[in-house]
Coordinates of C-alpha atoms in Angstrom, one line a residue:
M1 CA 0.0 -0.1 0.3
Y2 CA 1.0 3.9 0.3
L3 CA 1.0 6.8 1.8
S4 CA -0.9 9.6 1.3
S5 CA -0.1 12.2 2.3
F6 CA 0.3 12.7 7.0
A7 CA 0.5 15.0 9.1
L8 CA 2.8 15.3 12.8
I9 CA 1.9 17.3 15.6
E10 CA 3.0 17.8 19.1
P11 CA 2.5 21.1 22.4
E12 CA 4.8 23.8 21.5
D13 CA 5.3 23.8 25.4
K14 CA 7.9 23.0 27.4
F15 CA 9.1 19.8 29.2
Y16 CA 8.1 19.3 32.4
F17 CA 9.9 17.0 35.0
Y18 CA 7.4 15.0 36.5
Q19 CA 7.5 14.6 40.4
P20 CA 7.1 12.4 42.7
S21 CA 4.7 12.9 45.6
W22 CA 2.9 10.6 49.0
L23 CA -0.7 12.5 47.3
N24 CA 0.0 9.7 45.1
A25 CA 1.7 7.2 46.4
W26 CA 1.1 4.7 43.5
E27 CA 1.9 6.6 41.0
A28 CA 4.6 7.9 41.9
H29 CA 5.6 4.0 42.6
L30 CA 4.9 3.1 39.2
Y31 CA 7.1 6.4 38.2
N32 CA 10.1 4.9 40.1
L33 CA 9.2 1.1 39.1
G34 CA 9.6 2.9 34.9
L35 CA 13.5 4.9 36.1
K36 CA 14.6 1.3 37.5
S37 CA 13.4 -0.3 34.6
T38 CA 14.9 2.4 31.5
R39 CA 17.4 2.8 34.3
K40 CA 16.9 6.3 33.3
K41 CA 16.4 8.9 36.2
G42 CA 13.8 11.7 35.6
W43 CA 10.9 11.9 33.1
G44 CA 10.2 15.1 30.9
L45 CA 6.9 14.9 29.1
K46 CA 5.3 17.6 27.3
R47 CA 1.6 17.5 26.9
F48 CA -0.9 19.4 24.9
G49 CA -3.7 21.5 27.6
T50 CA -0.2 22.6 29.6
D51 CA -0.8 25.7 32.0
G52 CA 2.8 27.2 32.9
S53 CA 1.5 29.6 35.3
L54 CA 0.0 26.7 37.5
Y55 CA 2.3 24.3 40.4
A56 CA 4.2 21.8 37.0
G57 CA 3.9 18.7 39.6
E58 CA -0.2 19.0 39.4
M59 CA -0.7 21.1 36.0
I60 CA 0.9 18.2 33.9
R61 CA -1.1 15.3 35.8
N62 CA -4.1 17.4 34.3
P63 CA -3.7 19.5 31.1
Q64 CA -6.1 21.4 29.8
Y65 CA -7.5 18.3 27.4
I66 CA -9.8 19.8 25.3
K67 CA -6.2 21.6 22.7
Y68 CA -5.6 17.3 22.8
L69 CA -8.4 17.6 21.0
D70 CA -8.6 20.7 18.9
A71 CA -4.4 18.8 17.0
M72 CA -6.7 16.2 17.0
E73 CA -8.4 17.9 14.0
Q74 CA -5.8 20.4 13.2
T75 CA -4.1 17.0 12.3
A76 CA -6.9 15.4 10.3
D77 CA -7.1 19.5 8.7
A78 CA -3.0 19.4 7.8
A79 CA -3.7 15.9 5.9
L80 CA -6.2 16.1 3.6
Q81 CA -4.6 20.0 2.7
A82 CA -1.0 18.0 2.2
L83 CA -3.0 15.7 -1.2
S84 CA -3.5 17.8 -4.2
T85 CA -8.2 19.1 -5.2
K86 CA -8.3 15.8 -7.1
E87 CA -7.0 13.2 -5.2
R88 CA -9.6 15.3 -2.3
M89 CA -12.6 15.1 -4.2
K90 CA -12.1 11.4 -4.9
L91 CA -11.5 10.0 -1.1
F92 CA -14.2 12.1 -0.6
K93 CA -16.5 10.1 -2.8
S94 CA -14.9 6.5 -2.9
R95 CA -15.2 3.7 -0.4
T96 CA -13.1 5.6 2.6
A97 CA -12.6 3.1 6.1
F98 CA -11.9 4.3 8.8
I99 CA -9.6 3.2 12.4
Y100 CA -9.0 5.4 15.6
A101 CA -6.3 3.9 17.1
D102 CA -4.8 5.1 20.4
S103 CA -2.8 3.6 23.6
W104 CA -5.3 3.6 26.2
G105 CA -8.8 2.8 24.6
E106 CA -11.1 3.9 27.5
A107 CA -9.2 6.9 29.3
G108 CA -11.9 9.2 30.0
L109 CA -11.8 8.5 33.2
L110 CA -8.4 9.6 33.7
E111 CA -9.2 13.4 32.3
S112 CA -11.1 16.3 34.3
I113 CA -14.0 16.1 31.6
S114 CA -17.1 17.5 32.2
S115 CA -18.5 17.3 28.8
A116 CA -20.4 13.7 27.7
L117 CA -19.8 15.1 23.4
H118 CA -15.9 14.6 25.1
I119 CA -16.5 11.6 26.5
S120 CA -17.3 9.8 23.4
M121 CA -15.0 11.3 21.8
L122 CA -11.8 10.3 23.7
D123 CA -13.3 7.3 24.7
T124 CA -15.0 6.1 21.2
L125 CA -15.1 7.9 18.1
P126 CA -14.0 11.2 17.2
K127 CA -17.9 12.1 15.9
N128 CA -16.2 15.2 13.7
L129 CA -13.3 13.2 12.0
V130 CA -16.1 10.4 10.5
K131 CA -17.8 13.6 9.0
K132 CA -14.5 15.7 8.0
F133 CA -13.5 13.0 5.8
S134 CA -17.2 12.1 4.6
I135 CA -17.3 8.6 6.0
T136 CA -19.9 6.1 4.8
E137 CA -18.5 3.2 5.6
P138 CA -17.8 1.1 8.3
T139 CA -14.9 2.7 10.9
C140 CA -13.1 1.4 13.7
K141 CA -11.7 2.0 17.4
M142 CA -8.4 0.1 18.4
R143 CA -6.8 -0.2 21.0
G144 CA -3.3 -1.8 21.1
E145 CA -1.1 -0.2 23.8
K146 CA 2.5 0.1 21.7
Y147 CA 1.1 -1.2 18.8
A148 CA -2.3 0.5 17.9
F149 CA -0.2 1.8 15.1
T150 CA 0.7 -0.9 13.6
Q151 CA -1.6 -3.1 14.3
A152 CA -3.8 -0.1 12.8
M153 CA -1.5 -0.5 9.6
S154 CA -1.7 -4.1 9.1
M155 CA -5.6 -3.6 9.1
A156 CA -5.0 -1.0 6.8
Q157 CA -3.3 -3.2 4.4
D158 CA -5.3 -5.9 4.3
Y159 CA -8.5 -3.9 3.3
L160 CA -6.1 -2.6 1.0
S161 CA -4.8 -5.5 -0.7
W162 CA -8.8 -6.9 0.0
D163 CA -10.0 -4.5 -2.6
V164 CA -12.8 -3.9 0.6
F165 CA -11.6 0.3 -0.3
D166 CA -10.0 2.6 -2.0
Y167 CA -8.5 4.7 0.9
V168 CA -8.5 3.7 5.4
V169 CA -7.7 6.8 7.2
I170 CA -6.1 6.0 9.9
C171 CA -6.3 8.9 12.9
C172 CA -3.8 8.2 15.7
A173 CA -3.6 10.0 19.7
Y174 CA -1.3 9.7 22.6
R175 CA -2.0 11.2 25.4
A176 CA 0.9 10.7 27.7
I177 CA -1.2 9.5 31.0
P178 CA 1.6 10.0 33.9
I179 CA -0.1 6.7 35.7
M180 CA 0.0 4.7 32.0
V181 CA 3.0 5.9 30.8
F182 CA 5.0 4.8 34.3
S183 CA 2.9 0.8 33.8
E184 CA 3.8 0.8 30.7
E185 CA 7.3 1.0 31.2
D186 CA 7.0 -1.2 33.8
I187 CA 9.7 -4.6 32.7
A188 CA 11.2 -6.9 35.6
V189 CA 15.0 -5.9 34.6
A190 CA 17.0 -8.8 35.0
R191 CA 19.6 -10.3 37.5
G192 CA 22.8 -7.9 37.9
A193 CA 21.3 -6.1 35.7
K194 CA 22.7 -1.7 36.3
S195 CA 20.9 -0.5 39.1
A196 CA 18.8 2.8 39.0
Q197 CA 22.6 4.6 40.9
Q198 CA 24.2 3.6 38.1
A199 CA 21.3 5.6 35.0
D200 CA 22.8 8.4 33.5
G201 CA 19.9 10.5 31.5
V202 CA 16.5 10.8 31.5
N203 CA 13.6 10.2 29.4
L204 CA 11.2 11.9 27.1
T205 CA 8.0 11.6 26.5
V206 CA 6.2 13.2 23.8
E207 CA 2.0 14.1 23.1
R208 CA 1.2 13.1 20.0
V209 CA -1.7 13.1 17.0
G210 CA -1.2 12.0 14.0
C211 CA -3.6 11.8 11.1
F212 CA -2.9 8.9 7.9
I213 CA -4.1 8.4 4.1
F214 CA -3.2 4.7 2.8
S215 CA -4.6 4.3 -0.7
R216 CA -3.9 1.5 -3.8
H217 CA -2.3 5.1 -5.8
E218 CA 0.8 4.9 -5.7
S219 CA 3.1 7.6 -4.2
A220 CA 6.1 8.4 -2.9
W221 CA 5.5 6.4 0.0
K222 CA 5.3 2.7 -0.2
V223 CA 4.5 0.7 3.3
N224 CA 5.1 -2.3 4.0
S225 CA 3.5 -3.4 7.5
G226 CA 5.2 -6.6 8.1
H227 CA 5.3 -9.1 10.4
Y228 CA 6.2 -10.0 13.8
M229 CA 8.7 -12.2 16.3
A230 CA 7.9 -13.1 18.3
A231 CA 10.1 -13.7 21.6
G232 CA 13.0 -16.7 21.3
H233 CA 11.8 -17.1 17.5
G234 CA 15.4 -15.6 16.4
D235 CA 17.3 -12.0 17.6
I236 CA 17.4 -8.8 15.9
S237 CA 19.5 -9.2 13.6
Q238 CA 17.5 -11.2 11.9
L239 CA 15.6 -8.5 10.6
N240 CA 18.7 -6.9 9.4
A241 CA 18.4 -7.6 5.0
E242 CA 21.1 -6.1 2.1
D243 CA 18.3 -3.9 1.0
V244 CA 17.0 -1.5 4.4
E245 CA 19.3 1.1 4.4
I246 CA 17.9 2.4 7.7
M247 CA 17.3 1.1 10.5
A248 CA 14.8 2.7 12.8
F249 CA 14.7 1.4 16.4
A250 CA 11.3 2.8 18.4
G251 CA 11.8 1.4 21.4
L252 CA 12.8 3.2 24.5
R253 CA 15.2 2.2 26.6
E254 CA 18.2 0.6 25.5
K255 CA 19.0 -2.1 22.7
S256 CA 21.8 -3.5 21.5
F257 CA 23.0 -4.1 18.2
P258 CA 25.4 -5.9 16.0
A259 CA 28.0 -4.0 15.5
D260 CA 27.8 -4.5 11.7
M261 CA 24.7 -3.1 12.8
Q262 CA 25.5 -0.3 14.3
H263 CA 26.5 2.0 11.5
K264 CA 23.0 2.1 10.0
V265 CA 20.9 1.8 13.6
I266 CA 18.8 5.2 14.6
R267 CA 16.5 5.3 17.3
L268 CA 13.7 8.0 17.2
A269 CA 13.4 8.1 20.5
D270 CA 16.4 9.4 20.9
I271 CA 16.2 12.0 18.0
Y272 CA 12.4 13.4 18.8
G273 CA 11.2 11.4 22.1
H274 CA 9.2 8.6 23.4
S275 CA 5.2 8.4 22.0
G276 CA 4.4 5.2 22.9
C277 CA 2.2 4.3 19.7
L278 CA 3.2 6.9 17.5
T279 CA 7.0 6.4 18.3
P280 CA 7.0 4.0 15.0
A281 CA 4.9 7.1 12.5
L282 CA 8.1 9.0 13.4
S283 CA 9.3 7.0 10.9
F284 CA 7.8 8.7 7.5
E285 CA 8.9 11.5 9.4
Y286 CA 12.3 11.2 9.5
L287 CA 12.2 10.4 6.0
R288 CA 10.1 13.8 5.3
Q289 CA 13.4 15.6 7.1
H290 CA 16.1 13.2 5.5
P291 CA 15.0 12.8 1.6
V292 CA 17.3 10.4 -0.4
A293 CA 17.1 9.7 -4.1
A294 CA 15.2 5.8 -3.0
R295 CA 15.5 4.3 0.1
K296 CA 14.5 1.7 2.0
M297 CA 13.7 2.0 6.2
R298 CA 13.1 -0.7 8.2
T299 CA 11.1 0.3 11.4
V300 CA 11.5 -2.2 14.8
V301 CA 8.8 -1.9 17.3
P302 CA 9.8 -3.9 20.6
D303 CA 7.1 -4.7 23.3
N304 CA 7.4 -6.1 26.4
L305 CA 7.8 -10.1 26.5
S306 CA 10.9 -9.4 24.2
G307 CA 9.3 -10.0 21.1
Y308 CA 9.7 -7.2 17.3
H309 CA 7.1 -6.4 14.8
F310 CA 9.2 -4.3 12.2
F311 CA 6.9 -2.6 9.0
D312 CA 9.3 -1.4 5.8
I313 CA 9.2 2.3 3.9
E314 CA 10.5 2.2 0.4
Y315 CA 11.3 5.6 -0.6
S316 CA 11.4 7.8 -3.4
A317 CA 12.2 11.1 -3.4
G318 CA 10.0 13.2 -6.8

């Protein structure tokens, strides 16, 4: 399948560092476990709707969710405007499916929401986006934690290859709710691993929203949603291939690669900050910022059980 257009938006505000407190003891406990697992000393978060005039420790826990909803609509507008007028009209009149993907599913209870409409937009499906793309075909909400976006791409590829739809729109959002961010990275550390006292650096987590329009019409971005490699069925070196010029790693914690792969590996979280399920989508942003005549990038997405999912992007400028 081909990526016809896409857009990604992140907050314009700065990073605020999480400060554990006894008032939120369980959240603070998960914060410490997450630091131990990732071997870092601190955790900075950049979120939509933060107010710098408020106390940072509380402000990053309860930002204004309306800014997050606004960003979702802005990114959909940007993806639509990136299409030519002809293709945009064709999308409106074609068989178009809509997939909304996020990490946490029904997380409205973790937001300070007073509107039933906004709860439905966060927990089920943003109907304003469905109307924006003139969707009359089936819609789908997908909750997949780290794999939400890659699973949505796999579904889109099936839809297009089976000739069920002409276009598939994926709107994906990552809400960096501290307690969910920390718990997702709470993975048991191997015995003898580096302790928190030996840790260095900090984790940087960025809220992002993205809109991606896939079709069967040829474009500069050809995408193969790839496969999953379970733990015990091989190691990461088996994902290497001669035609892969860039290996993009979408995990948060450090990962060692074989010497013959080091020169082609980039770590998306180190370049852009970690965005959970949307971190793999930063591969498209990297290729947009570093255009070349022709290149194949393989994006590797680790899970919490030592397995990997990967997908390939074949990019040709012009």
